[in-house]
XYZ file of C-alpha atoms in Angstrom:
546
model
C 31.296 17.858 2.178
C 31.488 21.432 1.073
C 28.296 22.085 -1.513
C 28.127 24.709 -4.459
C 25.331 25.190 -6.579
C 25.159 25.746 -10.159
C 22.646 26.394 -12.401
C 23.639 24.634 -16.134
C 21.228 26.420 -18.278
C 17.962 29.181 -17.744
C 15.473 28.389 -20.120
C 13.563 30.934 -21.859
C 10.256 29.923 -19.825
C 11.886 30.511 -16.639
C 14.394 29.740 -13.894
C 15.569 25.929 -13.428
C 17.498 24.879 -10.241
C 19.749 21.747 -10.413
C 20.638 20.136 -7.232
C 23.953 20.971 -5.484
C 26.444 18.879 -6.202
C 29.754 18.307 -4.885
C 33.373 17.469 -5.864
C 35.680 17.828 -9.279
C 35.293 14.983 -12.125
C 36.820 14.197 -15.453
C 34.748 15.675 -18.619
C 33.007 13.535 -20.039
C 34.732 12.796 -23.776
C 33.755 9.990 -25.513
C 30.335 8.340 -26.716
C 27.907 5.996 -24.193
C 27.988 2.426 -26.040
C 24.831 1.311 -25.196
C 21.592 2.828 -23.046
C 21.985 4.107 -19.726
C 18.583 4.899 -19.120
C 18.169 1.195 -17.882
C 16.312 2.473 -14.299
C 14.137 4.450 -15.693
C 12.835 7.960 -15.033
C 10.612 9.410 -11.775
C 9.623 12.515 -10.223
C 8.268 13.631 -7.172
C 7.519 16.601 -4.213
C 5.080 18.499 -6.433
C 3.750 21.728 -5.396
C 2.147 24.342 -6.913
C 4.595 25.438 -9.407
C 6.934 22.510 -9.364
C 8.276 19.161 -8.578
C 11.355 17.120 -8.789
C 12.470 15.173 -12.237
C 14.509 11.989 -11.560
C 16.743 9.794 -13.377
C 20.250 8.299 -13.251
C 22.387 6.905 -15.998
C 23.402 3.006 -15.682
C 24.407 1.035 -19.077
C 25.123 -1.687 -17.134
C 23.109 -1.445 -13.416
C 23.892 -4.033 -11.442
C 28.079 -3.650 -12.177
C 29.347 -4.462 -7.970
C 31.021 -0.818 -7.867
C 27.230 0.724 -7.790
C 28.759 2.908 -10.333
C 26.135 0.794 -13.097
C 29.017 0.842 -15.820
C 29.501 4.586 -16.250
C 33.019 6.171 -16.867
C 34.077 8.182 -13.899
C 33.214 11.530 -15.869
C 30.964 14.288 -16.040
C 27.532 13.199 -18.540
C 25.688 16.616 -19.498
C 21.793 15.236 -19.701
C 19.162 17.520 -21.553
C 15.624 17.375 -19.840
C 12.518 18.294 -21.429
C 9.068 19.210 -19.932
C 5.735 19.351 -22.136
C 2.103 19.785 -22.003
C 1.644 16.890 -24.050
C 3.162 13.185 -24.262
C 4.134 13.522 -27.884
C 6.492 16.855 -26.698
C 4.971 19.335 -29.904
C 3.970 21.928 -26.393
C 7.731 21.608 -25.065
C 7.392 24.165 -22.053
C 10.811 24.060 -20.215
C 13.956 22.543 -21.751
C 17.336 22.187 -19.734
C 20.845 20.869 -19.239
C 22.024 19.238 -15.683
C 24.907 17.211 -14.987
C 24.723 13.568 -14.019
C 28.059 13.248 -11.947
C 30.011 10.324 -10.746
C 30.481 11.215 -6.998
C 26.495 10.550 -7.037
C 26.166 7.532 -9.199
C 25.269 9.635 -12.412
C 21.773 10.286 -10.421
C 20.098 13.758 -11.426
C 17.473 15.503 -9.623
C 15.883 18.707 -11.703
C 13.973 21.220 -9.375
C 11.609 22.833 -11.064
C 9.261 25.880 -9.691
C 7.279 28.711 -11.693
C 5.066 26.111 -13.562
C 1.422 26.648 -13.469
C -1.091 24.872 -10.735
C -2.659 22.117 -11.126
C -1.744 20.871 -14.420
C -0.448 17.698 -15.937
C 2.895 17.378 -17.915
C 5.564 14.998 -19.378
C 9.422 15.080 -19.306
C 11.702 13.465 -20.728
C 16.251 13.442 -20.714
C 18.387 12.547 -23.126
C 22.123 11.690 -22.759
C 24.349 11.857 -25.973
C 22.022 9.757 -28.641
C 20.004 7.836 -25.794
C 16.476 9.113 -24.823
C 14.808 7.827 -21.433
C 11.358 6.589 -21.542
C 8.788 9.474 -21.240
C 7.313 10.625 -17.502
C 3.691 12.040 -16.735
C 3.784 14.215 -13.845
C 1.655 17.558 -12.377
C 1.717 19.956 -10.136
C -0.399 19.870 -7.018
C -3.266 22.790 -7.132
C -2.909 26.323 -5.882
C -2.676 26.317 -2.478
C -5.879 27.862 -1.613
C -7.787 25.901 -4.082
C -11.009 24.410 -3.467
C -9.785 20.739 -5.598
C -12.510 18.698 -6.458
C -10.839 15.593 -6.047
C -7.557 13.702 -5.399
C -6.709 9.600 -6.720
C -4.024 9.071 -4.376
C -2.547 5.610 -3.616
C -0.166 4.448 -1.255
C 2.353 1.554 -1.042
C 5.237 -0.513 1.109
C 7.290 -3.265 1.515
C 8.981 -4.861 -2.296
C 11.268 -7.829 -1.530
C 12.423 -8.588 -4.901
C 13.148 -11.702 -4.138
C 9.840 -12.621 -2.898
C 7.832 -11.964 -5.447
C 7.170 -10.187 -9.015
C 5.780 -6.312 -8.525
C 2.921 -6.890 -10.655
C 1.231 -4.722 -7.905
C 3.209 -1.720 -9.219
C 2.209 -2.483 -12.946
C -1.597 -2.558 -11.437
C -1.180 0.211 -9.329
C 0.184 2.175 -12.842
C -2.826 0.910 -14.393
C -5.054 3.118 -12.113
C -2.943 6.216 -13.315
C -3.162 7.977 -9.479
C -3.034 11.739 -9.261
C -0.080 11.089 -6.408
C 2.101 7.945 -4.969
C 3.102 7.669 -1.439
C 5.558 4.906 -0.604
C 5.696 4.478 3.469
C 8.694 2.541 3.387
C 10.607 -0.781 2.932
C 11.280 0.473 -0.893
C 13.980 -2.434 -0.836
C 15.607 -4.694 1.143
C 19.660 -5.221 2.466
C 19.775 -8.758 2.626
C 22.006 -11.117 0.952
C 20.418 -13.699 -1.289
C 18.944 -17.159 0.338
C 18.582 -15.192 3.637
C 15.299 -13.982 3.966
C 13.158 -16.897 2.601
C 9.747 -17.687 1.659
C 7.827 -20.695 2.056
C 8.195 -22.627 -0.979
C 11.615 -20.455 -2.061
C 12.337 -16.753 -2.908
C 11.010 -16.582 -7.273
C 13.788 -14.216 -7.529
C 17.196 -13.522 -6.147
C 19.110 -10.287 -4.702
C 22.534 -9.195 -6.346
C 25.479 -9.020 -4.155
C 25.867 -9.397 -0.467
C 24.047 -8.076 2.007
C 24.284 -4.062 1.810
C 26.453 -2.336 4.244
C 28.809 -0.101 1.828
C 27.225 2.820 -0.428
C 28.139 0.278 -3.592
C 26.207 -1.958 -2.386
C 23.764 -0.012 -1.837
C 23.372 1.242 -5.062
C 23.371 -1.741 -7.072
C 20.655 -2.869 -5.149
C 18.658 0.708 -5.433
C 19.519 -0.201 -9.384
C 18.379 -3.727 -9.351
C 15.406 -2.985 -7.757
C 14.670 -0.087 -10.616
C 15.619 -2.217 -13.799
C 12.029 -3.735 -12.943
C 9.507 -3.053 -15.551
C 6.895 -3.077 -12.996
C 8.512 -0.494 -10.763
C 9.302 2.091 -13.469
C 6.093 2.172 -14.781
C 4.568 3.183 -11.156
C 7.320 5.917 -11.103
C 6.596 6.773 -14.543
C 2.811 7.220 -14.204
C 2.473 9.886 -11.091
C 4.371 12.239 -8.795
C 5.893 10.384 -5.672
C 6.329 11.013 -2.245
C 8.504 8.715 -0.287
C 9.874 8.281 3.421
C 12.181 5.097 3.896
C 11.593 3.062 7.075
C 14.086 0.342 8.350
C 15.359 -2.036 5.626
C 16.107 0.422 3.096
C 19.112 0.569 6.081
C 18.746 -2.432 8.496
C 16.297 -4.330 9.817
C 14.643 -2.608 12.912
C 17.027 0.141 13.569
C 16.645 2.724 15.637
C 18.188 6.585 15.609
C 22.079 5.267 16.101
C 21.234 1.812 17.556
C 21.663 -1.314 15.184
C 19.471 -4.231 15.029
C 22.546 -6.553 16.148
C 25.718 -4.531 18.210
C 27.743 -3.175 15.249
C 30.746 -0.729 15.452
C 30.541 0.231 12.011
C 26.494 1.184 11.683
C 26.880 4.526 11.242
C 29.244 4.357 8.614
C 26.404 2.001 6.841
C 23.582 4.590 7.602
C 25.400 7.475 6.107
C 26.221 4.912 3.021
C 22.642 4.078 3.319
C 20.945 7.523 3.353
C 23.445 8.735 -0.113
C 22.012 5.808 -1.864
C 18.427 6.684 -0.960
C 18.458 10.547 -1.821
C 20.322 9.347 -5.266
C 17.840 7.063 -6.017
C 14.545 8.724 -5.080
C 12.827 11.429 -6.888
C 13.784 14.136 -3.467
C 14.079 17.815 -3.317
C 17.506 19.608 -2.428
C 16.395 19.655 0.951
C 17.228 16.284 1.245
C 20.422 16.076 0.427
C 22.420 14.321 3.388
C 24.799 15.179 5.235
C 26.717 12.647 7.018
C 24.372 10.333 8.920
C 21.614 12.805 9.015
C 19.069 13.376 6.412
C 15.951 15.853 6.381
C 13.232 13.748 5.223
C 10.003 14.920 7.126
C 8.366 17.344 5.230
C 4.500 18.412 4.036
C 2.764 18.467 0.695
C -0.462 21.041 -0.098
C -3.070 19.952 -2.361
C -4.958 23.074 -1.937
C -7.053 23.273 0.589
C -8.383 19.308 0.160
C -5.798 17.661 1.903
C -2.205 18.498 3.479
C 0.089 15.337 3.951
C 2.645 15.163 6.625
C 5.538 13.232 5.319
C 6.901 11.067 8.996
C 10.255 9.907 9.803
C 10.212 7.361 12.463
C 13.786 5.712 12.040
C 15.720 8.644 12.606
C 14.815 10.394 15.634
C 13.222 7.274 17.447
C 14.657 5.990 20.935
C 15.430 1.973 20.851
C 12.803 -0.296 21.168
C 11.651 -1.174 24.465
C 12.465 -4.641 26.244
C 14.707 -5.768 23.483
C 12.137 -5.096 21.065
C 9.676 -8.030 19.204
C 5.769 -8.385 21.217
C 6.247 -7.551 24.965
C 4.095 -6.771 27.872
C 7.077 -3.981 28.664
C 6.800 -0.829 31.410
C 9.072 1.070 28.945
C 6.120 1.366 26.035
C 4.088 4.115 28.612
C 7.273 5.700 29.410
C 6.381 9.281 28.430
C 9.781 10.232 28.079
C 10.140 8.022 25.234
C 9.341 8.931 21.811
C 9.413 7.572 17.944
C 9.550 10.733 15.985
C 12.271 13.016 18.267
C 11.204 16.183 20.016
C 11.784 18.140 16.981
C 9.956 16.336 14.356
C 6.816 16.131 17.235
C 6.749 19.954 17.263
C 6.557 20.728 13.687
C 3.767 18.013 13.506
C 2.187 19.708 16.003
C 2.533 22.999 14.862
C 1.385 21.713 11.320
C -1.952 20.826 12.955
C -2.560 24.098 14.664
C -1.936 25.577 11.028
C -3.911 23.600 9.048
C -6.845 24.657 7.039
C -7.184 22.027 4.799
C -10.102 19.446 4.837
C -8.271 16.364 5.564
C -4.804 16.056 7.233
C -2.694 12.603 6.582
C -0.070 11.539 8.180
C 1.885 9.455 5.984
C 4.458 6.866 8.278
C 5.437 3.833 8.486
C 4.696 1.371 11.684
C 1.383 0.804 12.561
C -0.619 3.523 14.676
C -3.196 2.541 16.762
C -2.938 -0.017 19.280
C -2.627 -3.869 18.702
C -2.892 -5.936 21.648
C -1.915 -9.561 20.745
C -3.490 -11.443 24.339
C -7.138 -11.667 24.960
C -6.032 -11.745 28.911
C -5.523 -9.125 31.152
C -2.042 -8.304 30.211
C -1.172 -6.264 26.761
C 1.459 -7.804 24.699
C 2.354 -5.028 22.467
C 4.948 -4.404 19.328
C 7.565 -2.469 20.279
C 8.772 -1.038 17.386
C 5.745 0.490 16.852
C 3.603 3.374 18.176
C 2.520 0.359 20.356
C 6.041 0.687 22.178
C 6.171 4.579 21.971
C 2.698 5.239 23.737
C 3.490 9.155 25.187
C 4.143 10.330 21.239
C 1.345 8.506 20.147
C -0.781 10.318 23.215
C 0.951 13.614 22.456
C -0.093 13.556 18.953
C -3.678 12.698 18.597
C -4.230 14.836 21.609
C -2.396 17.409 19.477
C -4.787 17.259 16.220
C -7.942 16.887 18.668
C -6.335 20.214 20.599
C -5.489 21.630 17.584
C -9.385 20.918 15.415
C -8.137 19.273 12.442
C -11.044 18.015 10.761
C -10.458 15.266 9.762
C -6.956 13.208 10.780
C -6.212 10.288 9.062
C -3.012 7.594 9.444
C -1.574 6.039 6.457
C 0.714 3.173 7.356
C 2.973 0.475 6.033
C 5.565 -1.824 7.465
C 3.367 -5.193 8.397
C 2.494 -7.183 4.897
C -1.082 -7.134 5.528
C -4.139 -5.232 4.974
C -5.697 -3.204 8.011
C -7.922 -0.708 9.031
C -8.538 0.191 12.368
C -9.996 2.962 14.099
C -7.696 5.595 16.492
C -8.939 6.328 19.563
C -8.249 9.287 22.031
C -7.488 7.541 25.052
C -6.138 3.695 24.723
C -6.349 3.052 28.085
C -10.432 3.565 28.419
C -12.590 1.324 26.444
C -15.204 3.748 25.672
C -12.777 6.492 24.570
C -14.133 8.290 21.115
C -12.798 7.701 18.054
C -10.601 10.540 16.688
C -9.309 9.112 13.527
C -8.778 6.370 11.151
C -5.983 4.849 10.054
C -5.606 3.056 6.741
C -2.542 0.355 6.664
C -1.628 -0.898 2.970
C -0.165 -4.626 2.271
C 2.785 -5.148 1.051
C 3.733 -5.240 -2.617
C 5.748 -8.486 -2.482
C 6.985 -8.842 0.836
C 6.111 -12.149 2.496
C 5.493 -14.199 -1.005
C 1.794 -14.943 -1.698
C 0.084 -14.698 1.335
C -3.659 -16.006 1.469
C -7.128 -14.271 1.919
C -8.754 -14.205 4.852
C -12.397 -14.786 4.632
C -14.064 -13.384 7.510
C -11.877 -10.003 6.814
C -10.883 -10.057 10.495
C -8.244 -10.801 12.707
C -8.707 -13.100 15.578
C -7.436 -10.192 18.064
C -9.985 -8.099 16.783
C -12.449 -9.731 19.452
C -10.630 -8.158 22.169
C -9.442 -4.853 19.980
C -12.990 -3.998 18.390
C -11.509 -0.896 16.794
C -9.378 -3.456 14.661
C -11.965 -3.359 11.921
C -10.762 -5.049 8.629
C -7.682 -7.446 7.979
C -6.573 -9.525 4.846
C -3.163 -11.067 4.272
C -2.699 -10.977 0.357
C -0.088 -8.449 -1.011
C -1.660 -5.262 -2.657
C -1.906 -1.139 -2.233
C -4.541 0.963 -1.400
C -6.067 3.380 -3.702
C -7.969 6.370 -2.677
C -10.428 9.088 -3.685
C -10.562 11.958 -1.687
C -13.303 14.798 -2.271
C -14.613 17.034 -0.058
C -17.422 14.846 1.484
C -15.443 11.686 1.728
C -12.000 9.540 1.694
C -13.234 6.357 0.059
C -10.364 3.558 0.366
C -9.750 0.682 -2.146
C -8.171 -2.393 -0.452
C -6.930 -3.556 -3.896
C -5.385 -7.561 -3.721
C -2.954 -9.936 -6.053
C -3.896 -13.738 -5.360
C -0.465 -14.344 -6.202
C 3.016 -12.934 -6.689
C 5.726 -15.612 -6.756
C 4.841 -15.462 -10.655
C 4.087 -12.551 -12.470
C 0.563 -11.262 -14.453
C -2.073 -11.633 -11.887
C -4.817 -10.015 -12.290
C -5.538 -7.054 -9.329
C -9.131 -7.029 -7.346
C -10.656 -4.931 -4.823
C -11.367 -6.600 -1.300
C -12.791 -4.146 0.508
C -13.981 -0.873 0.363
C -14.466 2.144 3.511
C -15.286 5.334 3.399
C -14.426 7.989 5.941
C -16.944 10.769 5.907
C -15.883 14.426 6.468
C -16.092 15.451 10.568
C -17.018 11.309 11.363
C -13.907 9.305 12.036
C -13.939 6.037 12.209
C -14.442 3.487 9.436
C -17.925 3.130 7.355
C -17.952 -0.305 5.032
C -19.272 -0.532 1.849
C -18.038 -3.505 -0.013
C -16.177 -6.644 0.752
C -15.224 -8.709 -2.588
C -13.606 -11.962 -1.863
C -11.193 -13.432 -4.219
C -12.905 -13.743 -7.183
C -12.221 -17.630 -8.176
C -10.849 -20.734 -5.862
C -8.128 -21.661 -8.751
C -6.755 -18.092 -8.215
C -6.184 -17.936 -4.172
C -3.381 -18.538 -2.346
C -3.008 -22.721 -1.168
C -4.197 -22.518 2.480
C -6.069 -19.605 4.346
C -4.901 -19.144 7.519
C -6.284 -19.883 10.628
C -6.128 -18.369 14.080
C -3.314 -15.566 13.158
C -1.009 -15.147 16.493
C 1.564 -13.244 17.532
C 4.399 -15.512 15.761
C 2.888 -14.082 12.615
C 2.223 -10.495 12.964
C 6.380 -10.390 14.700
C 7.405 -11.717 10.853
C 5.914 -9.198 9.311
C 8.095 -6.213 11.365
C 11.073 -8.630 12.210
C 13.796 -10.353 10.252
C 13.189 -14.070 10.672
C-alpha cells in the first residue's frame, strides 16, 4: 500500500512525527457517545530523545468487525506530554489522527526530548480523556547510568488465568518492559484447556482474519491488569508464534494451510496496531521489521530477536527428537540477515552488558539421561549452527558480558551457555535468564528442590520452578541481579507476588551465582500437587499446542 506521511501539528517545543498512514476516510462529524479509551494507553522504543506514545480508540472493543464500535471516520486525538503526572509542566502538546483503515490505533513518535528523564502523556478524543502514562527516555548514549530496573515477561492466555502478574509487575514501577512473546493467543474458546477448566473465555473464533485479530488484541487490552503494566514503563516487544499460529515457521504453517500467509499479513497489521512500535515497523505485506536495538548508555544495549520470521521449519516434524537436521549448519532460526546485524552489533558494542532479548529457549536441553540427545526442535536446540555462530560471535567479538533473555516455555529457568555443547568441559560464556509465563498453563505448582530432573545430566541447567511469574532485574555496573518473582495462583485473581529465587551475574564472570531461594511462603497458598519427575510430555506442552 502506497504510504504518505503527514505531520498534524509542530508544537512550539519542537518537531512531532506521526506515523504514516495510508488510505482516504470520511471526516469525522459527529460526537463519540461513550469512552473509547477502553484499551488503554502505552508507549514504547525509548531512546535518548524519544519514544513511541500508544493508544487506540474502541467504545465498544470486542464489536466482531475489530473495528471496537468506531464510525468509519477520521477521529483527530490531542496528545499531551509533561514533566509531571498532574500536567501543570506540559512540555509537548499535539494532534494525530486515529484512522479507520488501522483500527483507530495511533502511534506518536517523538524525538528532541531530553535524556534520561521521566514524563507523562496523556490523549484526548472529543470530551474523553485516556488514563494518564509514565514513560522516559533511555540515557544519553554515552552515559555512564548508574542503574537500570528492567523486567521481562511472556506467555498471557486469557483464558487461563487472571494477569495479576502484570498488576504486580506494575507494582515494581520498572525503568523498562520487555515482552519476549506469546502477548496473546489465536485460539477459539474451549480449545486450549486447563486442568480443572479455562477461569476465563476468548471472544470469537479462532483468529485467522485481521478482525479477528483485533478484537482479540482489544480483549486482551480491556484488562485492568495489562494496562496498568503498559501504563507504568516504556515497552519493548517482539511477538513469537501464537500472536500468529502455533509453532510457525518463516512461510510454513503449523498444520498445511493454503491461506497462511494471508493470516500472517492479517496477523502482523494487528500486532504493529496494537503495540506501542516505531514507524519502522510498519508492515508491509507479510513482512515486518521487528529486530531492532535499544541503548541505555553505555550500561547495557538490548538486541531485540525475531525468530519466527526468518527461521527454516523445524526439524523432524518438529516436538522432542533425537533428529540429524538440528546440527545441520545450513540451518538457521534467525535468517542470514538478522545473524549478521547481530553479529555486527557485537563487534560494535561498547556497552557493559549486551542482552539478547528472544523468545525460545537458548542453551541446550537434553530431555534423555542416555546416550542419545532428545532435543526441542523449535528451539535453538533444533537450530544448533546459529546458536554456534552466535556465541562464537560475541566470544570473537569481546562483549563483556552476554546475557539471553528468554520466554516461550511457562516455567522458570536459568541455565548457563556454554561455548561448545558438544564438550562437557566447555567454558561458560553466558547466562541466560528464562521468565515464566504470566498465565499460560493455569496455576502451575512450585517445585521444591528448584531443579529439574534433567538437570542431573545437563548440570548447566541451574534453577527451575513451574509457577507463573516475571523476572525483575537490576542492572549496575558490577552486577545483573535477577528476581524470579512467583503467583501461587492465577485461575482467580489478587494473589499476592513473591520472590523464589534470586542470581546474580557478576561483570566479566558468566555463569549463574545464587543468593536466595524463598519457597512459597504458606502451604494454604501453593498450587494442589507439586510435581514429580518432570519429562519430556511436559516441557513439549509448554512450546506445543496440546
Amino acid at each position: 500500500m502506497p504510504i504518505s506521511r503527514r505531520t498534524l501539528l509542530t508544537s512550539a517545543a519542537g518537531a512531532v512525527t506521526v506515523i504514516p498512514l495510508a488510505g482516504a476516510a470520511t471526516p469525522y462529524r459527529g460526537p463519540l457517545q461513550t469512552d473509547p479509551f477502553t484499551l488503554g494507553v502505552a508507549s514504547g522504543d525509548p531512546s535518548p530523545d524519544g519514544f513511541v506514545l500508544w493508544t487506540r480508540l474502541a467504545p465498544s472493543p470486542l464489536a466482531e468487525d475489530g473495528l471496537g464500535g468506531m464510525p468509519y471516520r477520521t477521529v483527530p486525538i490531542v496528545w499531551e506530554l509533561a514533566a509531571d503526572e498532574r500536567f501543570r509542566k506540559v512540555v509537548r502538546r499535539g494532534v494525530t489522527a486515529a484512522r479507520p483503515d488501522r483500527a483507530h490505533s495511533v502511534h506518536v513518535e517523538l524525538d528532541g526530548l531530553a535524556p534520561g528523564r521521566e514524563f507523562f502523556y496523556r490523549f484526548r478524543a472529543e470530551r474523553w480523556i485516556s488514563p494518564v502514562g509514565r514513560t522516559r527516555t533511555a540515557p544519553a548514549r554515552w552515559a555512564r547510568e548508574a542503574a537500570l530496573a528492567m523486567a521481562f515477561v511472556s506467555c498471557s492466555q486469557f483464558e487461563h488465568g487472571y494477569f495479576t502478574a502484570y498488576r504486580r509487575l506494575a507494582e515494581d514501577a520498572p525503568d523498562l518492559i520487555l515482552h519476549l512473546g506469546d502477548y496473546q493467543y489465536e485460539y477459539a474458546p474451549d480449545t486450549y484447556n486447563i486442568p480443572g477448566g479455562n477461569p476465563r473465555d476468548h471472544e470469537g473464533p479462532e483468529t485467522v482474519t485481521l478482525a479477528n485479530y483485533r478484537q482479540r488484541h482489544a480483549q486482551y487490552k480491556t484488562d485492568p491488569d495489562l494496562q496498568a503494566a503498559h501504563a507504568v514503563a516504556p515497552w519493548a516487544v517482539v511477538w513469537d508464534d501464537h500472536e500468529t499460529e502455533n509453532n510457525w515457521a518463516d512461510e510454513v504453517p503449523e498444520q498445511p494451510d493454503p491461506g497462511f500467509l494471508a493470516r500472517r499479513a492479517a496477523a502482523f497489521q494487528a500486532y504493529y496496531e496494537n503495540m506501542p512500535l516505531r514507524r519502522t515497523s510498519v508492515p508491509k505485506g507479510i513482512d515486518m521489521q521487528l529486530y531492532r536495538r535499544l541503548h541505555w548508555g553505555r550500561l547495557a544495549t538490548f538486541h531485540m530477536l525475531d525468530t519466527r520470521q526468518y527461521r527454516d521449519d523445524q526439524g523432524c516434524g518438529d516436538g522432542y527428537k533425537d533428529c540429524p537436521a538440528a546440527a545441520d549448519p545450513a540451518r538457521t532460526i534467525t535468517g542470514a540477515q538478522q545473524e549478521a546485524w547481530l553479529l555486527d552489533g557485537f563487534r560494535r558494542s561498547t556497552a557493559r552488558w549486551d542482552i539478547l532479548g528472544q523468545q525460545v529457549f537458548f542453551g541446550q536441553r537434553d530431555n534423555n539421561s542416555g546416550p542419545q540427545k532428545v532435543l526441542s526442535m523449535d528451539s535453538w536446540d533444533g537450530y544448533q549452527g546459529s546458536r554456534a555462530r552466535i556465541t562464537r560471535g560475541w566470544v570473537d567479538a569481546g562483549v563483556r558480558n552476554a546475557v539471553v533473555l528468554t520466554g516461550d516455555v511457562h516455567a522458570h529457568w536459568a541455565d548457563e551457555l556454554k561455548l561448545d555443547w558438544n564438550d562437557p568441559t566447555s567454558r561458560t560464556v553466558g547466562t541466560e535468564l528464562v521468565c515464566s509465563s504470566i498465565t499460560s498453563g493455569g496455576d502451575g505448582a512450585d517445585v521444591a528442590s528448584g531443579n529439574h530432573s534433567w538437570a542431573a545430566w545437563n548440570p548447566h541447567l541451574r534453577f527451575y520452578n513451574n509457577q507463573r511469574g516475571y523476572v525483575r532485574t537490576r542492572i549496575t555496573a558490577e552486577s545483573l541481579t535477577a528476581d524470579f518473582v512467583v503467583l501461587p495462583y492465577v485461575t482467580r485473581p489478587g494473589a499476592a507476588a513473591h520472590t523464589r529465587a534470586t542470581f546474580v551475574v557478576e561483570d566479566r564472570v558468566p555463569g549463574l551465582h545464587r543468593v536466595a531461594d524463598t519457597p512459597t511462603p504458606s502451604p494454604e497458598l501453593r498450587s494442589a500437587g507439586e510435581p514429580g519427575d518432570l519429562g519430556a510430555e511436559t516441557v513439549r506442552q509448554e512450546t506445543e499446542r496440546p
